[in-house]
JSON list of C-alpha atoms in Angstrom, two decimals:
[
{"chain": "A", "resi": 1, "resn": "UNK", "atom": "CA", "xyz": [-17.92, -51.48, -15.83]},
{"chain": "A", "resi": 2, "resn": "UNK", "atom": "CA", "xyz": [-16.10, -48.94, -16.47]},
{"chain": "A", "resi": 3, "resn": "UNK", "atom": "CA", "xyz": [-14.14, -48.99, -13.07]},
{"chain": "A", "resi": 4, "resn": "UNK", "atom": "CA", "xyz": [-12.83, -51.97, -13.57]},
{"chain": "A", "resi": 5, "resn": "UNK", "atom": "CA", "xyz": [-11.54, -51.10, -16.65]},
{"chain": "A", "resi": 6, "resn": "UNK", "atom": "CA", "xyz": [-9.16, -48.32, -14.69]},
{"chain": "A", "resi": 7, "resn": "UNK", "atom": "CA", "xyz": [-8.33, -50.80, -12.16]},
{"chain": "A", "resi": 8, "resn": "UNK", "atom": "CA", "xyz": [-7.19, -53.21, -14.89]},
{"chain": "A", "resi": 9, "resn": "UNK", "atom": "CA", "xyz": [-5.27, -50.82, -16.78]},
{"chain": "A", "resi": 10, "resn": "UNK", "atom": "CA", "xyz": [-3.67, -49.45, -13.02]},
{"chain": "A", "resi": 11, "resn": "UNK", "atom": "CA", "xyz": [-2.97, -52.81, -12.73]},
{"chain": "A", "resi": 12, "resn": "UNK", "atom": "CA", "xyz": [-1.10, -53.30, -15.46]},
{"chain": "A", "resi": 13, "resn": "UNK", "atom": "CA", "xyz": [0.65, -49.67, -15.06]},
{"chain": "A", "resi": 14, "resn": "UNK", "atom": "CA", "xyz": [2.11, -51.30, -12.10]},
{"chain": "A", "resi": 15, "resn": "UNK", "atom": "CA", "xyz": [3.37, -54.56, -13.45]},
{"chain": "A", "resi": 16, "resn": "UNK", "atom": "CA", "xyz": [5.24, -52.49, -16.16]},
{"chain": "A", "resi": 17, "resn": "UNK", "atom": "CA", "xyz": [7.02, -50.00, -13.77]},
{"chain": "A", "resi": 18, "resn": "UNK", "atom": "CA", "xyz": [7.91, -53.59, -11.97]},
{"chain": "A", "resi": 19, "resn": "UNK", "atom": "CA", "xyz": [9.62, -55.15, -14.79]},
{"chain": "A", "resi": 20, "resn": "UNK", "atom": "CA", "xyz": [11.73, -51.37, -15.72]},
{"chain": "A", "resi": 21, "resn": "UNK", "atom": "CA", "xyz": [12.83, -51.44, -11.99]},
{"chain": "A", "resi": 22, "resn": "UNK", "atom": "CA", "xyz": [13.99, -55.18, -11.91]},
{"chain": "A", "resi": 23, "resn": "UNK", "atom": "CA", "xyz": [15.99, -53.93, -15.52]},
{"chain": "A", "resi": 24, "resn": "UNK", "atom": "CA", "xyz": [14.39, -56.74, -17.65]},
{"chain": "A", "resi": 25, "resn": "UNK", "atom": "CA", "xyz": [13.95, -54.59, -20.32]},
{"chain": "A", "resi": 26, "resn": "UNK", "atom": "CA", "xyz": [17.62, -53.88, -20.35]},
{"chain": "A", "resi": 27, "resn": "UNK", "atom": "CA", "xyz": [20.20, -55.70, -22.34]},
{"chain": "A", "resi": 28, "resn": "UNK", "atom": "CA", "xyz": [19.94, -56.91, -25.78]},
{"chain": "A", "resi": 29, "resn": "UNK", "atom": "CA", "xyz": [19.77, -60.74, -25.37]},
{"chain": "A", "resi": 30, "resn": "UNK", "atom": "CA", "xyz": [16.17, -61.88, -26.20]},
{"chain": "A", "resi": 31, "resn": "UNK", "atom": "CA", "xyz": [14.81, -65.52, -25.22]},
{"chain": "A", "resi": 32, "resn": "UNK", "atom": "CA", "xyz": [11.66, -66.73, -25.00]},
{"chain": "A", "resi": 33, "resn": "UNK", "atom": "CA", "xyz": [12.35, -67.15, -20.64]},
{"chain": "A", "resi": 34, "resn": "UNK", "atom": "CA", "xyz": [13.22, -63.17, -20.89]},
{"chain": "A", "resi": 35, "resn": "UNK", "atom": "CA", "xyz": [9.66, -62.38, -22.91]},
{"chain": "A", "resi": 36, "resn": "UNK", "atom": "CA", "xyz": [7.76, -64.55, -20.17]},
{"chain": "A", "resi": 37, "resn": "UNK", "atom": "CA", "xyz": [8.99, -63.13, -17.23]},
{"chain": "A", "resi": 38, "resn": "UNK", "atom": "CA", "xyz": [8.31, -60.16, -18.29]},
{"chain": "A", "resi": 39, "resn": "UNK", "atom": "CA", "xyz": [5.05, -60.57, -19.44]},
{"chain": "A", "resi": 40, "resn": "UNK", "atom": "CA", "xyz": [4.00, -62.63, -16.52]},
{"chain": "A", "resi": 41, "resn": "UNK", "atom": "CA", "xyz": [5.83, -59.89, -13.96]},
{"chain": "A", "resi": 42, "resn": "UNK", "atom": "CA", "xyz": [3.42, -57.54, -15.85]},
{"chain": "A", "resi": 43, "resn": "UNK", "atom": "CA", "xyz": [0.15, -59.79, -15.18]},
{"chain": "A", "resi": 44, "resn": "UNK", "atom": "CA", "xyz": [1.37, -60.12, -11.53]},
{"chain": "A", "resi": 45, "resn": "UNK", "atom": "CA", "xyz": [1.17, -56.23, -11.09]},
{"chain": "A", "resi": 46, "resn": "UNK", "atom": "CA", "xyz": [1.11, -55.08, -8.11]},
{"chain": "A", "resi": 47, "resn": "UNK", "atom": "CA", "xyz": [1.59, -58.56, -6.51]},
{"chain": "A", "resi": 48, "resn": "UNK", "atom": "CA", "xyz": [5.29, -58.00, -7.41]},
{"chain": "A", "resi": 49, "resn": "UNK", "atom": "CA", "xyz": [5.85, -55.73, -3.99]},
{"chain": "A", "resi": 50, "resn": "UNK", "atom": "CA", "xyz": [4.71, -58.63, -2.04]},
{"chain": "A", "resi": 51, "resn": "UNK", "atom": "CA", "xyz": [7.08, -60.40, -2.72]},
{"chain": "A", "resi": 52, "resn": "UNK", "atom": "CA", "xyz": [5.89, -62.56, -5.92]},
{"chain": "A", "resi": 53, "resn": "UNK", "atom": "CA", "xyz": [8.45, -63.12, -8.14]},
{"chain": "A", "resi": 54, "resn": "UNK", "atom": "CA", "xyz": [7.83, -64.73, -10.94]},
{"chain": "A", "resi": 55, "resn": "UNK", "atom": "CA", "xyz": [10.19, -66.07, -13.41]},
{"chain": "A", "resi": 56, "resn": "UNK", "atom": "CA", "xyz": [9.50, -68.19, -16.85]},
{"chain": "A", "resi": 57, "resn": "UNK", "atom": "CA", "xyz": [11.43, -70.88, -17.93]},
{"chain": "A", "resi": 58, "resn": "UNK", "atom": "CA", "xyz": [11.30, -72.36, -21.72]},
{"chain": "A", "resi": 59, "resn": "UNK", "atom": "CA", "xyz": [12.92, -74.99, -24.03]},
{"chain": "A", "resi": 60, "resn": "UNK", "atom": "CA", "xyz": [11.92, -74.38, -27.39]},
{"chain": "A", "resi": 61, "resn": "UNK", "atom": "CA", "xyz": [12.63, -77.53, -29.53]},
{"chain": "A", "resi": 62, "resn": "UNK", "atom": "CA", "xyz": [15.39, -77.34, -32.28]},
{"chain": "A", "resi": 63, "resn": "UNK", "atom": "CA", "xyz": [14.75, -77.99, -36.05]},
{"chain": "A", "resi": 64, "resn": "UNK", "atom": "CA", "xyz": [15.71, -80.74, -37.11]},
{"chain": "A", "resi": 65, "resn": "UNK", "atom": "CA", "xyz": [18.60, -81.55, -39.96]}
]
């Protein structure tokens, strides 16, 4: 059990250096299609050098007057 919690976590390590080297984390805009594809580029891991690249789309709905 406790293997597969350092493969998880290596996992993970990988997604992360993924998103820094795409430069999602940089900029200051923030949208809810920037904070899913970077959390689903981080669950993709080491998939990303294969050549998945996944990308989030979102329409939030407005409030109304």
């Amino acid at each position: 059990m406790k293997y597969v919690g350092v493969v998880v976590a290596i996992w993970l390590i990988i997604g992360i250096v993924a998103v820094g080297q795409r430069g999602y984390f940089r900029g200051s805009e923030t949208s809810c299609a920037k904070a899913g594809t970077i959390a689903v580029t981080v669950v993709a891991g080491p998939l990303n050098y294969l050549g998945v690249n996944p990308k989030v789309s979102c329409d939030l709905p407005e409030p109304s007057s």
